[in-house]
mmCIF file of C-alpha atoms and ligand atoms in Angstrom:
data_model
loop_
_atom_site.group_PDB
_atom_site.id
_atom_site.type_symbol
_atom_site.label_atom_id
_atom_site.label_comp_id
_atom_site.label_asym_id
_atom_site.label_seq_id
_atom_site.Cartn_x
_atom_site.Cartn_y
_atom_site.Cartn_z
ATOM 1 C CA MET Z 1 4.022 -25.164 -3.829
ATOM 2 C CA LEU Z 2 3.314 -21.426 -4.068
ATOM 3 C CA THR Z 3 5.121 -18.908 -1.854
ATOM 4 C CA ILE Z 4 3.064 -15.863 -0.920
ATOM 5 C CA ALA Z 5 4.492 -12.739 0.770
ATOM 6 C CA LEU Z 6 2.038 -10.974 3.080
ATOM 7 C CA SER Z 7 2.522 -7.449 4.468
ATOM 8 C CA LYS Z 8 2.708 -7.484 8.236
ATOM 9 C CA GLY Z 9 0.766 -4.730 10.006
ATOM 10 C CA LYS Z 10 -2.500 -3.172 8.914
ATOM 11 C CA LEU Z 11 -3.173 -5.414 5.887
ATOM 12 C CA ILE Z 12 -2.491 -8.866 7.273
ATOM 13 C CA GLU Z 13 -5.819 -9.525 8.971
ATOM 14 C CA SER Z 14 -7.807 -8.616 5.853
ATOM 15 C CA ALA Z 15 -5.405 -10.626 3.691
ATOM 16 C CA LEU Z 16 -5.879 -13.776 5.793
ATOM 17 C CA ASP Z 17 -9.616 -13.198 5.812
ATOM 18 C CA LEU Z 18 -9.595 -12.918 2.004
ATOM 19 C CA PHE Z 19 -7.742 -16.235 1.678
ATOM 20 C CA ARG Z 20 -10.312 -17.828 4.000
ATOM 21 C CA ARG Z 21 -13.213 -16.460 1.944
ATOM 22 C CA ALA Z 22 -11.497 -17.723 -1.194
ATOM 23 C CA GLY Z 23 -11.554 -21.240 0.275
ATOM 24 C CA TYR Z 24 -8.035 -21.482 1.709
ATOM 25 C CA GLU Z 25 -8.247 -22.325 5.399
ATOM 26 C CA ILE Z 26 -4.824 -21.446 6.810
ATOM 27 C CA VAL Z 27 -4.785 -23.282 10.122
ATOM 28 C CA GLY Z 28 -2.432 -21.819 12.724
ATOM 29 C CA LEU Z 29 -1.464 -18.531 11.020
ATOM 30 C CA SER Z 30 -2.882 -15.401 12.651
ATOM 31 C CA ALA Z 31 -2.189 -11.664 12.468
ATOM 32 C CA ASP Z 32 -0.456 -11.627 15.860
ATOM 33 C CA SER Z 33 1.752 -14.643 15.201
ATOM 34 C CA ARG Z 34 5.522 -14.080 15.592
ATOM 35 C CA ARG Z 35 6.326 -16.580 12.855
ATOM 36 C CA LEU Z 36 7.903 -15.132 9.716
ATOM 37 C CA ILE Z 37 7.413 -18.218 7.560
ATOM 38 C CA PHE Z 38 4.421 -20.490 7.658
ATOM 39 C CA VAL Z 39 3.994 -23.665 5.656
ATOM 40 C CA SER Z 40 0.426 -24.627 4.811
ATOM 41 C CA PRO Z 41 0.663 -28.154 3.309
ATOM 42 C CA GLU Z 42 -3.125 -28.481 2.998
ATOM 43 C CA ASN Z 43 -3.114 -25.525 0.562
ATOM 44 C CA ASP Z 44 0.277 -26.299 -0.970
ATOM 45 C CA MET Z 45 1.410 -22.810 0.012
ATOM 46 C CA THR Z 46 4.119 -21.156 2.087
ATOM 47 C CA PHE Z 47 3.434 -17.726 3.556
ATOM 48 C CA LEU Z 48 6.169 -15.191 4.279
ATOM 49 C CA ILE Z 49 5.352 -12.378 6.701
ATOM 50 C CA VAL Z 50 7.428 -9.354 5.688
ATOM 51 C CA ARG Z 51 7.513 -5.565 6.025
ATOM 52 C CA PRO Z 52 5.111 -3.941 3.534
ATOM 53 C CA SER Z 53 7.947 -2.147 1.751
ATOM 54 C CA ASP Z 54 9.744 -5.483 1.250
ATOM 55 C CA VAL Z 55 6.818 -7.326 -0.379
ATOM 56 C CA PRO Z 56 7.483 -6.031 -3.938
ATOM 57 C CA THR Z 57 11.176 -6.933 -3.589
ATOM 58 C CA TYR Z 58 10.399 -10.517 -2.542
ATOM 59 C CA VAL Z 59 7.991 -10.859 -5.446
ATOM 60 C CA GLU Z 60 10.072 -9.081 -8.100
ATOM 61 C CA TYR Z 61 13.190 -11.158 -7.362
ATOM 62 C CA GLY Z 62 11.327 -14.460 -6.989
ATOM 63 C CA GLY Z 63 11.688 -14.921 -3.207
ATOM 64 C CA ALA Z 64 7.915 -15.228 -3.372
ATOM 65 C CA ASP Z 65 5.674 -16.132 -6.302
ATOM 66 C CA ALA Z 66 3.042 -13.608 -5.273
ATOM 67 C CA GLY Z 67 2.206 -11.139 -2.548
ATOM 68 C CA ILE Z 68 -0.278 -8.717 -1.055
ATOM 69 C CA VAL Z 69 0.779 -5.105 -0.617
ATOM 70 C CA GLY Z 70 -0.643 -1.578 -0.709
ATOM 71 C CA LYS Z 71 -0.744 0.374 -3.974
ATOM 72 C CA ASP Z 72 1.106 3.154 -2.124
ATOM 73 C CA VAL Z 73 4.158 0.895 -1.804
ATOM 74 C CA LEU Z 74 3.897 -0.206 -5.446
ATOM 75 C CA MET Z 75 3.701 3.389 -6.671
ATOM 76 C CA GLU Z 76 6.720 4.356 -4.595
ATOM 77 C CA GLN Z 77 8.866 1.415 -5.659
ATOM 78 C CA GLU Z 78 7.782 1.044 -9.296
ATOM 79 C CA SER Z 79 8.624 -2.675 -9.078
ATOM 80 C CA ASP Z 80 8.472 -4.877 -12.133
ATOM 81 C CA VAL Z 81 5.652 -7.188 -11.020
ATOM 82 C CA TYR Z 82 2.355 -8.272 -12.492
ATOM 83 C CA GLU Z 83 -0.590 -6.672 -10.653
ATOM 84 C CA PRO Z 84 -3.721 -8.618 -11.579
ATOM 85 C CA LEU Z 85 -6.055 -7.761 -8.699
ATOM 86 C CA ASP Z 86 -7.283 -4.780 -6.747
ATOM 87 C CA LEU Z 87 -8.347 -6.425 -3.487
ATOM 88 C CA GLY Z 88 -10.418 -3.459 -2.314
ATOM 89 C CA PHE Z 89 -9.403 -3.500 1.347
ATOM 90 C CA GLY Z 90 -6.832 -1.241 3.033
ATOM 91 C CA ALA Z 91 -8.326 1.831 1.358
ATOM 92 C CA CYS Z 92 -6.417 5.011 2.152
ATOM 93 C CA ARG Z 93 -4.895 7.963 0.349
ATOM 94 C CA ILE Z 94 -1.496 9.564 0.013
ATOM 95 C CA SER Z 95 -1.870 13.213 0.890
ATOM 96 C CA VAL Z 96 0.046 16.422 1.419
ATOM 97 C CA ALA Z 97 -0.584 17.906 4.861
ATOM 98 C CA ALA Z 98 0.631 20.834 6.923
ATOM 99 C CA LEU Z 99 0.055 22.340 10.321
ATOM 100 C CA ARG Z 100 -3.276 24.133 10.512
ATOM 101 C CA GLY Z 101 -2.921 27.692 9.178
ATOM 102 C CA GLU Z 102 0.317 26.986 7.303
ATOM 103 C CA GLY Z 103 -1.080 25.678 4.027
ATOM 104 C CA ALA Z 104 -1.352 29.061 2.328
ATOM 105 C CA ASN Z 105 2.204 29.191 0.933
ATOM 106 C CA ASP Z 106 1.717 26.346 -1.532
ATOM 107 C CA ARG Z 107 2.233 28.450 -4.613
ATOM 108 C CA LEU Z 108 5.440 30.055 -3.409
ATOM 109 C CA THR Z 109 8.516 29.253 -5.442
ATOM 110 C CA SER Z 110 10.817 29.050 -2.415
ATOM 111 C CA LYS Z 111 11.966 25.573 -1.463
ATOM 112 C CA VAL Z 112 9.447 23.519 0.501
ATOM 113 C CA ARG Z 113 10.829 20.982 2.951
ATOM 114 C CA VAL Z 114 8.705 17.834 2.983
ATOM 115 C CA ALA Z 115 8.992 14.871 5.362
ATOM 116 C CA THR Z 116 7.801 11.543 3.986
ATOM 117 C CA LYS Z 117 8.370 7.843 3.623
ATOM 118 C CA TYR Z 118 7.468 8.268 -0.074
ATOM 119 C CA PRO Z 119 10.386 10.250 -1.569
ATOM 120 C CA ARG Z 120 9.694 9.233 -5.167
ATOM 121 C CA ILE Z 121 5.960 10.065 -5.100
ATOM 122 C CA THR Z 122 6.709 13.322 -3.265
ATOM 123 C CA GLY Z 123 9.461 14.310 -5.701
ATOM 124 C CA SER Z 124 7.257 13.729 -8.756
ATOM 125 C CA TYR Z 125 4.324 15.557 -7.196
ATOM 126 C CA PHE Z 126 6.253 18.750 -6.381
ATOM 127 C CA ASN Z 127 8.376 18.612 -9.549
ATOM 128 C CA ALA Z 128 5.224 18.360 -11.679
ATOM 129 C CA ARG Z 129 4.035 21.592 -10.057
ATOM 130 C CA GLY Z 130 7.388 23.343 -10.469
ATOM 131 C CA ILE Z 131 7.754 23.738 -6.709
ATOM 132 C CA PRO Z 132 11.352 23.323 -5.499
ATOM 133 C CA VAL Z 133 11.370 20.647 -2.823
ATOM 134 C CA GLU Z 134 13.760 19.290 -0.245
ATOM 135 C CA ILE Z 135 12.731 15.801 0.846
ATOM 136 C CA VAL Z 136 13.382 14.557 4.376
ATOM 137 C CA LYS Z 137 13.093 10.764 4.329
ATOM 138 C CA LEU Z 138 11.555 9.268 7.465
ATOM 139 C CA TYR Z 139 10.387 5.733 8.208
ATOM 140 C CA GLY Z 140 7.364 6.425 10.450
ATOM 141 C CA SER Z 141 5.611 8.885 12.783
ATOM 142 C CA ILE Z 142 5.771 11.382 9.905
ATOM 143 C CA GLU Z 143 3.217 13.673 11.579
ATOM 144 C CA LEU Z 144 5.840 14.724 14.123
ATOM 145 C CA ALA Z 145 8.046 16.429 11.533
ATOM 146 C CA PRO Z 146 6.136 19.738 11.134
ATOM 147 C CA ILE Z 147 5.551 19.956 14.877
ATOM 148 C CA VAL Z 148 9.270 19.973 15.680
ATOM 149 C CA GLY Z 149 10.208 22.152 12.676
ATOM 150 C CA LEU Z 150 11.786 19.340 10.676
ATOM 151 C CA ALA Z 151 9.542 20.033 7.674
ATOM 152 C CA ASP Z 152 6.962 22.503 6.265
ATOM 153 C CA ARG Z 153 4.814 19.723 4.848
ATOM 154 C CA ILE Z 154 4.369 15.988 5.065
ATOM 155 C CA VAL Z 155 3.314 13.482 2.426
ATOM 156 C CA ASP Z 156 1.816 10.502 4.185
ATOM 157 C CA LEU Z 157 -0.962 7.928 4.261
ATOM 158 C CA VAL Z 158 -4.328 9.086 5.528
ATOM 159 C CA GLU Z 159 -6.904 6.483 6.401
ATOM 160 C CA THR Z 160 -9.386 7.859 8.945
ATOM 161 C CA GLY Z 161 -7.650 11.232 9.290
ATOM 162 C CA GLY Z 162 -7.403 10.621 13.029
ATOM 163 C CA THR Z 163 -3.609 10.941 13.249
ATOM 164 C CA LEU Z 164 -3.592 14.240 11.308
ATOM 165 C CA LYS Z 165 -6.336 15.639 13.518
ATOM 166 C CA ALA Z 166 -4.607 14.543 16.713
ATOM 167 C CA HIS Z 167 -1.557 16.590 15.663
ATOM 168 C CA ASP Z 168 -3.409 19.681 14.406
ATOM 169 C CA LEU Z 169 -2.488 18.944 10.803
ATOM 170 C CA VAL Z 170 -4.761 19.533 7.810
ATOM 171 C CA GLU Z 171 -4.889 17.674 4.522
ATOM 172 C CA LEU Z 172 -4.027 20.060 1.657
ATOM 173 C CA GLU Z 173 -4.299 17.782 -1.352
ATOM 174 C CA VAL Z 174 -4.817 14.116 -2.143
ATOM 175 C CA ILE Z 175 -2.040 12.819 -4.394
ATOM 176 C CA ALA Z 176 -3.364 9.286 -4.954
ATOM 177 C CA GLN Z 177 -5.768 6.667 -3.641
ATOM 178 C CA SER Z 178 -4.479 3.305 -2.482
ATOM 179 C CA THR Z 179 -5.891 -0.168 -1.794
ATOM 180 C CA ALA Z 180 -4.279 -3.566 -1.279
ATOM 181 C CA ARG Z 181 -3.151 -5.332 -4.463
ATOM 182 C CA PHE Z 182 -2.327 -8.930 -5.323
ATOM 183 C CA ILE Z 183 0.985 -8.993 -7.159
ATOM 184 C CA VAL Z 184 2.718 -11.829 -9.000
ATOM 185 C CA ASN Z 185 6.280 -12.549 -10.085
ATOM 186 C CA ARG Z 186 6.447 -12.466 -13.891
ATOM 187 C CA ALA Z 187 8.459 -15.695 -14.256
ATOM 188 C CA SER Z 188 6.235 -17.539 -11.743
ATOM 189 C CA LEU Z 189 3.219 -16.661 -13.818
ATOM 190 C CA ARG Z 190 4.722 -18.699 -16.658
ATOM 191 C CA LEU Z 191 6.309 -21.493 -14.604
ATOM 192 C CA LYS Z 192 3.467 -21.976 -12.097
ATOM 193 C CA GLN Z 193 0.684 -20.773 -14.318
ATOM 194 C CA GLU Z 194 -1.926 -23.319 -13.290
ATOM 195 C CA PRO Z 195 -1.875 -22.900 -9.474
ATOM 196 C CA LEU Z 196 -1.414 -19.138 -9.782
ATOM 197 C CA MET Z 197 -4.301 -18.680 -12.194
ATOM 198 C CA GLU Z 198 -6.498 -20.792 -9.932
ATOM 199 C CA LEU Z 199 -5.500 -18.687 -6.908
ATOM 200 C CA ILE Z 200 -6.161 -15.439 -8.813
ATOM 201 C CA ARG Z 201 -9.540 -16.745 -9.954
ATOM 202 C CA LYS Z 202 -10.587 -17.690 -6.414
ATOM 203 C CA LEU Z 203 -9.318 -14.451 -4.881
ATOM 204 C CA ARG Z 204 -11.107 -12.445 -7.587
ATOM 205 C CA ALA Z 205 -14.363 -14.296 -6.860
ATOM 206 C CA ALA Z 206 -13.980 -13.620 -3.120
ATOM 207 C CA VAL Z 207 -13.352 -9.909 -3.799
ATOM 208 C CA ARG Z 208 -16.417 -9.754 -6.075
ATOM 209 C CA ASN Z 209 -18.613 -11.521 -3.503
ATOM 210 C CA GLU Z 210 -17.471 -9.085 -0.845
ATOM 211 C CA GLY Z 211 -18.172 -6.159 -3.213
ATOM 212 C CA ALA Z 212 -21.642 -7.543 -3.966
ATOM 213 C CA ALA Z 213 -22.345 -8.043 -0.249
ATOM 214 C CA SER Z 214 -21.300 -4.462 0.497
ATOM 215 C CA GLY Z 215 -23.488 -3.149 -2.295
ATOM 216 C CA ASN Z 216 -21.181 -1.821 -5.015
ATOM 217 C CA GLY Z 217 -20.533 -5.124 -6.802
ATOM 218 C CA ARG Z 218 -16.944 -4.292 -7.718
ATOM 219 C CA PRO Z 219 -13.664 -3.317 -6.069
ATOM 220 C CA PRO Z 220 -12.700 0.359 -5.823
ATOM 221 C CA ALA Z 221 -11.150 2.149 -8.769
ATOM 222 C CA VAL Z 222 -7.406 1.994 -9.321
ATOM 223 C CA GLY Z 223 -5.327 4.785 -7.720
ATOM 224 C CA MET Z 224 -3.182 7.635 -9.104
ATOM 225 C CA ARG Z 225 -6.151 9.758 -10.054
ATOM 226 C CA LYS Z 226 -5.712 13.379 -9.149
ATOM 227 C CA LYS Z 227 -8.259 14.573 -6.613
ATOM 228 C CA LYS Z 228 -9.641 18.007 -6.034
ATOM 229 C CA MET Z 229 -8.113 20.185 -3.354
ATOM 230 C CA VAL Z 230 -9.466 19.418 0.054
ATOM 231 C CA ARG Z 231 -8.010 22.473 1.747
ATOM 232 C CA SER Z 232 -9.756 23.144 5.033
HETATM 233 C C1 PRP H 1 -0.021 5.308 9.027
HETATM 234 C C2 PRP H 1 0.249 6.668 8.426
HETATM 235 C C3 PRP H 1 -0.391 7.610 9.411
HETATM 236 C C4 PRP H 1 -1.582 6.806 9.903
HETATM 237 C C5 PRP H 1 -2.828 7.269 9.196
HETATM 238 O O1 PRP H 1 0.901 5.084 10.015
HETATM 239 O O2 PRP H 1 1.639 6.873 8.267
HETATM 240 O O3 PRP H 1 0.476 7.926 10.469
HETATM 241 O O4 PRP H 1 -1.344 5.430 9.585
HETATM 242 O O5 PRP H 1 -3.982 6.622 9.676
HETATM 243 P P1 PRP H 1 -5.269 7.453 10.146
HETATM 244 O O6 PRP H 1 -5.579 8.452 9.073
HETATM 245 O O7 PRP H 1 -6.331 6.413 10.301
HETATM 246 O O8 PRP H 1 -4.949 8.131 11.454
HETATM 247 P P2 PRP H 1 1.228 3.658 10.589
HETATM 248 O O9 PRP H 1 0.215 3.276 11.603
HETATM 249 O O10 PRP H 1 1.411 2.699 9.468
HETATM 250 O O11 PRP H 1 2.587 3.893 11.367
HETATM 251 P P3 PRP H 1 3.896 4.717 11.019
HETATM 252 O O12 PRP H 1 3.739 6.055 11.642
HETATM 253 O O13 PRP H 1 4.973 3.911 11.644
HETATM 254 O O14 PRP H 1 4.045 4.811 9.522
#
């Protein structure tokens, strides 16, 4: 029996759809279910529904054999897990943003206060540029921080850009791209090699078929590439 940790929230619907396309019909588990653990005897799998930021922990420490989580979370946590598959869905970017008209001070050497749920990514980004930074760790609704004077900048996920726009914020620079990843516990890969390799093979085929159907024939490139400034 394989135990798979799925991120609740934005990724779960696409994750369940991917399993279905890969040939695993998971009867009774849906995105709006309140159940946190779901046994699927017909697939010899147990699904755990956990917070996205907890998925790498479950997988790294063996609470789950594998999981699906955003690259953003993996980059932030630097967990020791095997990451065999870019699943292509959940595409978004981690960006620096500020209130419109307040992005011009980027090259100042005075301390910049940045609100984020990604303290590690934010710290490395500003440190690499030699900009002194004070990080304000938040857990959500990051866009509020500059509006109430809690921070000069935010580092947050941008998907459609709708939330930034709704709060009169502009994207200053893209730090990294993110998509959902399939991750595997390193010990499980040895101990449950056969079922895991079969699952990876089927998921990979489903991702490829989806890529072919959408025209590009392959999943998007892996993240952490520096992007050009998108100052507006
Ligand atoms: C994420 C992110 C942004 C928003 C971006 O928030 O933190 O707020 O989505 O999406 P958009 O570019 O399509 O508007 P989420 O919905 O996960 O909630 P949170 O504020 O609790 O983090």
